[in-house]
Amino acid sequence: MADNIMSKAATMEIPINSNGDTGSLPEDDSLEQDLQQVMVSGPNLNETSIVSGGYGGPAGGIIPTSTIKGSLNHNNGSTEEVSRGVAVEKLDSVKKWGINTYKCTKQMFSEKFGRGSRTVDLELEAQIDVLRDTKSKYENILRLATALITHFQNMVQTQQALGDTFTDLSQKSPELQDEFGYNAETQKLLCKNGESLLGAINFFVS
């Protein structure tokens, strides 16, 4: 109906009088009535629709704008729910962390001031005891090795002094030269081997 009215308005001749003014149109009344009827029966702007399809082509479908608004509101609601869920999870994790920290701190102060029983992990405590025993044994080995170095160093020095004395006696006593010479060589050999052992013990202790 609107197309008929627009075509009627486009093809209508407007008579002009001799003064250049438009005269009274006989079809003005009918055109005005048709326009009023179109305005009354036309679509509501608040409930407009989107027509899918090109201009002048067949309408592929009519999509009410209320449907689009509803889908947008639904998407916004889903996004808000997801954000709210993430915030709740973070809040719960912070809450759990705070509770655990408070409990650990409270237990630590209770143990420190003797107001509470000591928290003990039996399996872990057993492993710690084994490590402590092993550490004590290693420390004892180092202590004994250090003492051995001191004593063995004195023994090597004594053997060296003995070897020098036997060498001197072998030169001054011709009748016992062979015996003193043999003892001197033995002490020197023991001293040499003792120095090698002493170096190994020093390396072990260091």
PDB file of C-alpha atoms in Angstrom:
ATOM      1  CA  MET A   1       0.000   0.000   0.000  1.00  0.00           C
ATOM      2  CA  ALA A   2       2.878   2.338   0.814  1.00  0.00           C
ATOM      3  CA  ASP A   3       4.438   1.637  -2.614  1.00  0.00           C
ATOM      4  CA  ASN A   4       1.169   2.590  -4.336  1.00  0.00           C
ATOM      5  CA  ILE A   5       1.003   5.836  -2.401  1.00  0.00           C
ATOM      6  CA  MET A   6       4.631   6.746  -3.170  1.00  0.00           C
ATOM      7  CA  SER A   7       4.146   6.012  -6.893  1.00  0.00           C
ATOM      8  CA  LYS A   8       0.974   8.055  -6.885  1.00  0.00           C
ATOM      9  CA  ALA A   9       2.803  10.971  -5.273  1.00  0.00           C
ATOM     10  CA  ALA A  10       5.704  10.716  -7.737  1.00  0.00           C
ATOM     11  CA  THR A  11       3.565  10.672 -10.881  1.00  0.00           C
ATOM     12  CA  MET A  12       1.064  13.258  -9.792  1.00  0.00           C
ATOM     13  CA  GLU A  13       1.141  16.513 -11.742  1.00  0.00           C
ATOM     14  CA  ILE A  14       1.243  19.705  -9.728  1.00  0.00           C
ATOM     15  CA  PRO A  15      -0.659  22.517 -11.565  1.00  0.00           C
ATOM     16  CA  ILE A  16       0.877  25.962 -11.248  1.00  0.00           C
ATOM     17  CA  ASN A  17      -1.221  29.117 -11.763  1.00  0.00           C
ATOM     18  CA  SER A  18      -0.123  32.206 -13.550  1.00  0.00           C
ATOM     19  CA  ASN A  19       1.449  33.695 -10.378  1.00  0.00           C
ATOM     20  CA  GLY A  20       3.718  30.670  -9.894  1.00  0.00           C
ATOM     21  CA  ASP A  21       1.795  29.393  -6.847  1.00  0.00           C
ATOM     22  CA  THR A  22       0.549  25.908  -6.596  1.00  0.00           C
ATOM     23  CA  GLY A  23      -3.149  25.683  -6.735  1.00  0.00           C
ATOM     24  CA  SER A  24      -5.352  23.528  -4.636  1.00  0.00           C
ATOM     25  CA  LEU A  25      -4.811  19.870  -5.459  1.00  0.00           C
ATOM     26  CA  PRO A  26      -7.911  17.771  -5.785  1.00  0.00           C
ATOM     27  CA  GLU A  27      -6.050  14.669  -4.596  1.00  0.00           C
ATOM     28  CA  ASP A  28      -4.442  16.251  -1.491  1.00  0.00           C
ATOM     29  CA  ASP A  29      -7.166  15.010   0.781  1.00  0.00           C
ATOM     30  CA  SER A  30      -6.986  11.422  -0.433  1.00  0.00           C
ATOM     31  CA  LEU A  31      -3.141  11.410  -0.298  1.00  0.00           C
ATOM     32  CA  GLU A  32      -3.146  12.740   3.238  1.00  0.00           C
ATOM     33  CA  GLN A  33      -5.633  10.098   4.317  1.00  0.00           C
ATOM     34  CA  ASP A  34      -3.526   7.359   2.743  1.00  0.00           C
ATOM     35  CA  LEU A  35      -0.391   8.617   4.515  1.00  0.00           C
ATOM     36  CA  GLN A  36      -2.198   8.695   7.846  1.00  0.00           C
ATOM     37  CA  GLN A  37      -3.395   5.147   7.268  1.00  0.00           C
ATOM     38  CA  VAL A  38       0.177   4.022   6.508  1.00  0.00           C
ATOM     39  CA  MET A  39       1.473   5.702   9.666  1.00  0.00           C
ATOM     40  CA  VAL A  40      -1.228   4.054  11.771  1.00  0.00           C
ATOM     41  CA  SER A  41      -0.869   0.584  10.279  1.00  0.00           C
ATOM     42  CA  GLY A  42       2.966   0.772   9.938  1.00  0.00           C
ATOM     43  CA  PRO A  43       5.351  -1.197  12.108  1.00  0.00           C
ATOM     44  CA  ASN A  44       6.194  -0.139  15.622  1.00  0.00           C
ATOM     45  CA  LEU A  45       9.721   1.251  15.906  1.00  0.00           C
ATOM     46  CA  ASN A  46      10.195  -0.548  19.193  1.00  0.00           C
ATOM     47  CA  GLU A  47       9.437  -3.889  17.539  1.00  0.00           C
ATOM     48  CA  THR A  48      11.303  -3.516  14.280  1.00  0.00           C
ATOM     49  CA  SER A  49      12.504  -6.522  12.324  1.00  0.00           C
ATOM     50  CA  ILE A  50      15.538  -7.243  10.206  1.00  0.00           C
ATOM     51  CA  VAL A  51      14.829  -8.661   6.779  1.00  0.00           C
ATOM     52  CA  SER A  52      17.527 -10.954   5.506  1.00  0.00           C
ATOM     53  CA  GLY A  53      18.018 -10.590   1.772  1.00  0.00           C
ATOM     54  CA  GLY A  54      19.150  -7.979  -0.756  1.00  0.00           C
ATOM     55  CA  TYR A  55      17.264  -4.928  -1.804  1.00  0.00           C
ATOM     56  CA  GLY A  56      14.542  -5.723  -4.256  1.00  0.00           C
ATOM     57  CA  GLY A  57      15.049  -9.466  -3.814  1.00  0.00           C
ATOM     58  CA  PRO A  58      12.873 -11.975  -2.040  1.00  0.00           C
ATOM     59  CA  ALA A  59      12.981 -11.790   1.713  1.00  0.00           C
ATOM     60  CA  GLY A  60      14.940 -14.711   3.022  1.00  0.00           C
ATOM     61  CA  GLY A  61      13.530 -14.351   6.497  1.00  0.00           C
ATOM     62  CA  ILE A  62      12.482 -11.835   9.096  1.00  0.00           C
ATOM     63  CA  ILE A  63      14.480 -11.717  12.310  1.00  0.00           C
ATOM     64  CA  PRO A  64      12.802  -9.753  15.091  1.00  0.00           C
ATOM     65  CA  THR A  65      15.156  -7.463  16.959  1.00  0.00           C
ATOM     66  CA  SER A  66      13.759  -8.738  20.232  1.00  0.00           C
ATOM     67  CA  THR A  67      15.347 -12.122  19.432  1.00  0.00           C
ATOM     68  CA  ILE A  68      18.764 -10.483  18.882  1.00  0.00           C
ATOM     69  CA  LYS A  69      18.457  -8.555  22.120  1.00  0.00           C
ATOM     70  CA  GLY A  70      17.539 -11.758  23.928  1.00  0.00           C
ATOM     71  CA  SER A  71      20.582 -13.612  22.566  1.00  0.00           C
ATOM     72  CA  LEU A  72      22.876 -10.712  23.488  1.00  0.00           C
ATOM     73  CA  ASN A  73      21.473 -10.638  27.001  1.00  0.00           C
ATOM     74  CA  HIS A  74      21.982 -14.416  27.248  1.00  0.00           C
ATOM     75  CA  ASN A  75      25.642 -14.129  26.140  1.00  0.00           C
ATOM     76  CA  ASN A  76      26.273 -11.323  28.608  1.00  0.00           C
ATOM     77  CA  GLY A  77      24.719 -13.417  31.353  1.00  0.00           C
ATOM     78  CA  SER A  78      26.929 -16.409  30.504  1.00  0.00           C
ATOM     79  CA  THR A  79      30.070 -14.235  30.544  1.00  0.00           C
ATOM     80  CA  GLU A  80      29.121 -12.791  33.910  1.00  0.00           C
ATOM     81  CA  GLU A  81      28.536 -16.293  35.305  1.00  0.00           C
ATOM     82  CA  VAL A  82      31.978 -17.470  34.094  1.00  0.00           C
ATOM     83  CA  SER A  83      33.693 -14.410  35.587  1.00  0.00           C
ATOM     84  CA  ARG A  84      31.830 -14.905  38.840  1.00  0.00           C
ATOM     85  CA  GLY A  85      32.873 -18.574  38.935  1.00  0.00           C
ATOM     86  CA  VAL A  86      36.566 -17.704  38.434  1.00  0.00           C
ATOM     87  CA  ALA A  87      36.390 -15.086  41.170  1.00  0.00           C
ATOM     88  CA  VAL A  88      34.784 -17.583  43.565  1.00  0.00           C
ATOM     89  CA  GLU A  89      37.518 -20.176  42.853  1.00  0.00           C
ATOM     90  CA  LYS A  90      40.269 -17.620  43.512  1.00  0.00           C
ATOM     91  CA  LEU A  91      38.565 -16.538  46.712  1.00  0.00           C
ATOM     92  CA  ASP A  92      38.314 -20.156  47.889  1.00  0.00           C
ATOM     93  CA  SER A  93      42.008 -20.817  47.169  1.00  0.00           C
ATOM     94  CA  VAL A  94      43.053 -17.673  49.059  1.00  0.00           C
ATOM     95  CA  LYS A  95      40.772 -18.685  51.921  1.00  0.00           C
ATOM     96  CA  LYS A  96      42.291 -22.193  52.129  1.00  0.00           C
ATOM     97  CA  TRP A  97      45.828 -20.760  51.972  1.00  0.00           C
ATOM     98  CA  GLY A  98      45.043 -18.337  54.770  1.00  0.00           C
ATOM     99  CA  ILE A  99      43.585 -21.084  56.979  1.00  0.00           C
ATOM    100  CA  ASN A 100      46.575 -23.388  56.434  1.00  0.00           C
ATOM    101  CA  THR A 101      49.043 -20.565  57.093  1.00  0.00           C
ATOM    102  CA  TYR A 102      47.228 -19.642  60.289  1.00  0.00           C
ATOM    103  CA  LYS A 103      47.243 -23.256  61.514  1.00  0.00           C
ATOM    104  CA  CYS A 104      50.949 -23.733  60.757  1.00  0.00           C
ATOM    105  CA  THR A 105      51.886 -20.448  62.437  1.00  0.00           C
ATOM    106  CA  LYS A 106      49.790 -21.269  65.493  1.00  0.00           C
ATOM    107  CA  GLN A 107      51.337 -24.738  65.791  1.00  0.00           C
ATOM    108  CA  MET A 108      54.848 -23.323  65.396  1.00  0.00           C
ATOM    109  CA  PHE A 109      54.370 -20.815  68.220  1.00  0.00           C
ATOM    110  CA  SER A 110      52.724 -23.463  70.412  1.00  0.00           C
ATOM    111  CA  GLU A 111      55.720 -25.775  69.972  1.00  0.00           C
ATOM    112  CA  LYS A 112      58.173 -22.928  70.522  1.00  0.00           C
ATOM    113  CA  PHE A 113      56.621 -21.839  73.825  1.00  0.00           C
ATOM    114  CA  GLY A 114      55.894 -25.401  74.984  1.00  0.00           C
ATOM    115  CA  ARG A 115      52.117 -25.061  74.926  1.00  0.00           C
ATOM    116  CA  GLY A 116      51.429 -27.792  72.382  1.00  0.00           C
ATOM    117  CA  SER A 117      52.649 -31.212  71.377  1.00  0.00           C
ATOM    118  CA  ARG A 118      55.373 -31.390  68.761  1.00  0.00           C
ATOM    119  CA  THR A 119      54.293 -32.351  65.260  1.00  0.00           C
ATOM    120  CA  VAL A 120      56.212 -35.495  64.303  1.00  0.00           C
ATOM    121  CA  ASP A 121      56.335 -37.514  61.089  1.00  0.00           C
ATOM    122  CA  LEU A 122      57.445 -40.959  62.250  1.00  0.00           C
ATOM    123  CA  GLU A 123      58.815 -42.090  58.898  1.00  0.00           C
ATOM    124  CA  LEU A 124      60.665 -38.837  58.345  1.00  0.00           C
ATOM    125  CA  GLU A 125      62.020 -38.838  61.889  1.00  0.00           C
ATOM    126  CA  ALA A 126      63.387 -42.369  61.383  1.00  0.00           C
ATOM    127  CA  GLN A 127      65.190 -41.275  58.221  1.00  0.00           C
ATOM    128  CA  ILE A 128      66.594 -38.233  60.017  1.00  0.00           C
ATOM    129  CA  ASP A 129      67.894 -40.444  62.835  1.00  0.00           C
ATOM    130  CA  VAL A 130      69.651 -42.696  60.312  1.00  0.00           C
ATOM    131  CA  LEU A 131      71.268 -39.669  58.676  1.00  0.00           C
ATOM    132  CA  ARG A 132      72.381 -38.319  62.036  1.00  0.00           C
ATOM    133  CA  ASP A 133      73.954 -41.674  62.942  1.00  0.00           C
ATOM    134  CA  THR A 134      75.745 -41.839  59.587  1.00  0.00           C
ATOM    135  CA  LYS A 135      77.006 -38.285  59.998  1.00  0.00           C
ATOM    136  CA  SER A 136      78.307 -39.095  63.475  1.00  0.00           C
ATOM    137  CA  LYS A 137      80.217 -42.115  62.138  1.00  0.00           C
ATOM    138  CA  TYR A 138      81.814 -40.090  59.345  1.00  0.00           C
ATOM    139  CA  GLU A 139      82.848 -37.401  61.812  1.00  0.00           C
ATOM    140  CA  ASN A 140      84.377 -40.096  64.020  1.00  0.00           C
ATOM    141  CA  ILE A 141      86.346 -41.480  61.045  1.00  0.00           C
ATOM    142  CA  LEU A 142      87.714 -38.019  60.275  1.00  0.00           C
ATOM    143  CA  ARG A 143      88.667 -37.504  63.906  1.00  0.00           C
ATOM    144  CA  LEU A 144      90.497 -40.851  64.054  1.00  0.00           C
ATOM    145  CA  ALA A 145      92.217 -40.193  60.726  1.00  0.00           C
ATOM    146  CA  THR A 146      93.452 -36.839  62.008  1.00  0.00           C
ATOM    147  CA  ALA A 147      94.816 -38.495  65.128  1.00  0.00           C
ATOM    148  CA  LEU A 148      96.454 -41.195  62.985  1.00  0.00           C
ATOM    149  CA  ILE A 149      98.191 -38.535  60.902  1.00  0.00           C
ATOM    150  CA  THR A 150      99.724 -37.041  64.027  1.00  0.00           C
ATOM    151  CA  HIS A 151     100.924 -40.391  65.398  1.00  0.00           C
ATOM    152  CA  PHE A 152     102.035 -41.787  62.068  1.00  0.00           C
ATOM    153  CA  GLN A 153     103.961 -38.630  61.245  1.00  0.00           C
ATOM    154  CA  ASN A 154     105.850 -39.010  64.512  1.00  0.00           C
ATOM    155  CA  MET A 155     106.528 -42.663  63.677  1.00  0.00           C
ATOM    156  CA  VAL A 156     107.881 -41.803  60.214  1.00  0.00           C
ATOM    157  CA  GLN A 157     110.164 -39.193  61.717  1.00  0.00           C
ATOM    158  CA  THR A 158     111.354 -41.771  64.257  1.00  0.00           C
ATOM    159  CA  GLN A 159     112.048 -44.329  61.512  1.00  0.00           C
ATOM    160  CA  GLN A 160     113.984 -41.753  59.537  1.00  0.00           C
ATOM    161  CA  ALA A 161     116.088 -40.895  62.574  1.00  0.00           C
ATOM    162  CA  LEU A 162     116.687 -44.602  63.240  1.00  0.00           C
ATOM    163  CA  GLY A 163     117.817 -45.187  59.662  1.00  0.00           C
ATOM    164  CA  ASP A 164     120.319 -42.336  59.906  1.00  0.00           C
ATOM    165  CA  THR A 165     121.633 -43.724  63.210  1.00  0.00           C
ATOM    166  CA  PHE A 166     122.116 -47.234  61.781  1.00  0.00           C
ATOM    167  CA  THR A 167     123.951 -45.802  58.802  1.00  0.00           C
ATOM    168  CA  ASP A 168     126.311 -43.894  61.091  1.00  0.00           C
ATOM    169  CA  LEU A 169     126.963 -46.982  63.235  1.00  0.00           C
ATOM    170  CA  SER A 170     127.680 -49.143  60.200  1.00  0.00           C
ATOM    171  CA  GLN A 171     130.482 -46.757  59.282  1.00  0.00           C
ATOM    172  CA  LYS A 172     131.955 -46.632  62.798  1.00  0.00           C
ATOM    173  CA  SER A 173     131.692 -50.351  63.607  1.00  0.00           C
ATOM    174  CA  PRO A 174     133.291 -52.428  60.863  1.00  0.00           C
ATOM    175  CA  GLU A 175     132.522 -55.705  62.661  1.00  0.00           C
ATOM    176  CA  LEU A 176     128.754 -54.909  62.622  1.00  0.00           C
ATOM    177  CA  GLN A 177     128.680 -53.040  59.345  1.00  0.00           C
ATOM    178  CA  ASP A 178     126.463 -55.557  57.567  1.00  0.00           C
ATOM    179  CA  GLU A 179     123.857 -55.705  60.357  1.00  0.00           C
ATOM    180  CA  PHE A 180     123.731 -51.932  60.813  1.00  0.00           C
ATOM    181  CA  GLY A 181     123.569 -51.420  57.076  1.00  0.00           C
ATOM    182  CA  TYR A 182     120.657 -53.854  56.721  1.00  0.00           C
ATOM    183  CA  ASN A 183     118.713 -52.166  59.536  1.00  0.00           C
ATOM    184  CA  ALA A 184     119.417 -48.741  58.057  1.00  0.00           C
ATOM    185  CA  GLU A 185     118.038 -49.763  54.659  1.00  0.00           C
ATOM    186  CA  THR A 186     114.962 -51.311  56.310  1.00  0.00           C
ATOM    187  CA  GLN A 187     114.159 -48.145  58.263  1.00  0.00           C
ATOM    188  CA  LYS A 188     114.624 -45.973  55.182  1.00  0.00           C
ATOM    189  CA  LEU A 189     112.270 -48.213  53.185  1.00  0.00           C
ATOM    190  CA  LEU A 190     109.665 -48.078  55.974  1.00  0.00           C
ATOM    191  CA  CYS A 191     110.048 -44.309  56.112  1.00  0.00           C
ATOM    192  CA  LYS A 192     109.506 -44.010  52.364  1.00  0.00           C
ATOM    193  CA  ASN A 193     106.363 -46.167  52.425  1.00  0.00           C
ATOM    194  CA  GLY A 194     105.150 -44.318  55.528  1.00  0.00           C
ATOM    195  CA  GLU A 195     105.432 -40.982  53.741  1.00  0.00           C
ATOM    196  CA  SER A 196     103.288 -42.353  50.878  1.00  0.00           C
ATOM    197  CA  LEU A 197     100.654 -43.572  53.351  1.00  0.00           C
ATOM    198  CA  LEU A 198     100.809 -40.266  55.209  1.00  0.00           C
ATOM    199  CA  GLY A 199     100.130 -38.349  51.992  1.00  0.00           C
ATOM    200  CA  ALA A 200      97.098 -40.571  51.256  1.00  0.00           C
ATOM    201  CA  ILE A 201      95.664 -40.017  54.744  1.00  0.00           C
ATOM    202  CA  ASN A 202      96.149 -36.254  54.436  1.00  0.00           C
ATOM    203  CA  PHE A 203      94.290 -36.319  51.111  1.00  0.00           C
ATOM    204  CA  PHE A 204      91.434 -38.307  52.708  1.00  0.00           C
ATOM    205  CA  VAL A 205      91.090 -35.901  55.610  1.00  0.00           C
ATOM    206  CA  SER A 206      91.243 -32.800  53.412  1.00  0.00           C
TER     207      SER A 206
END
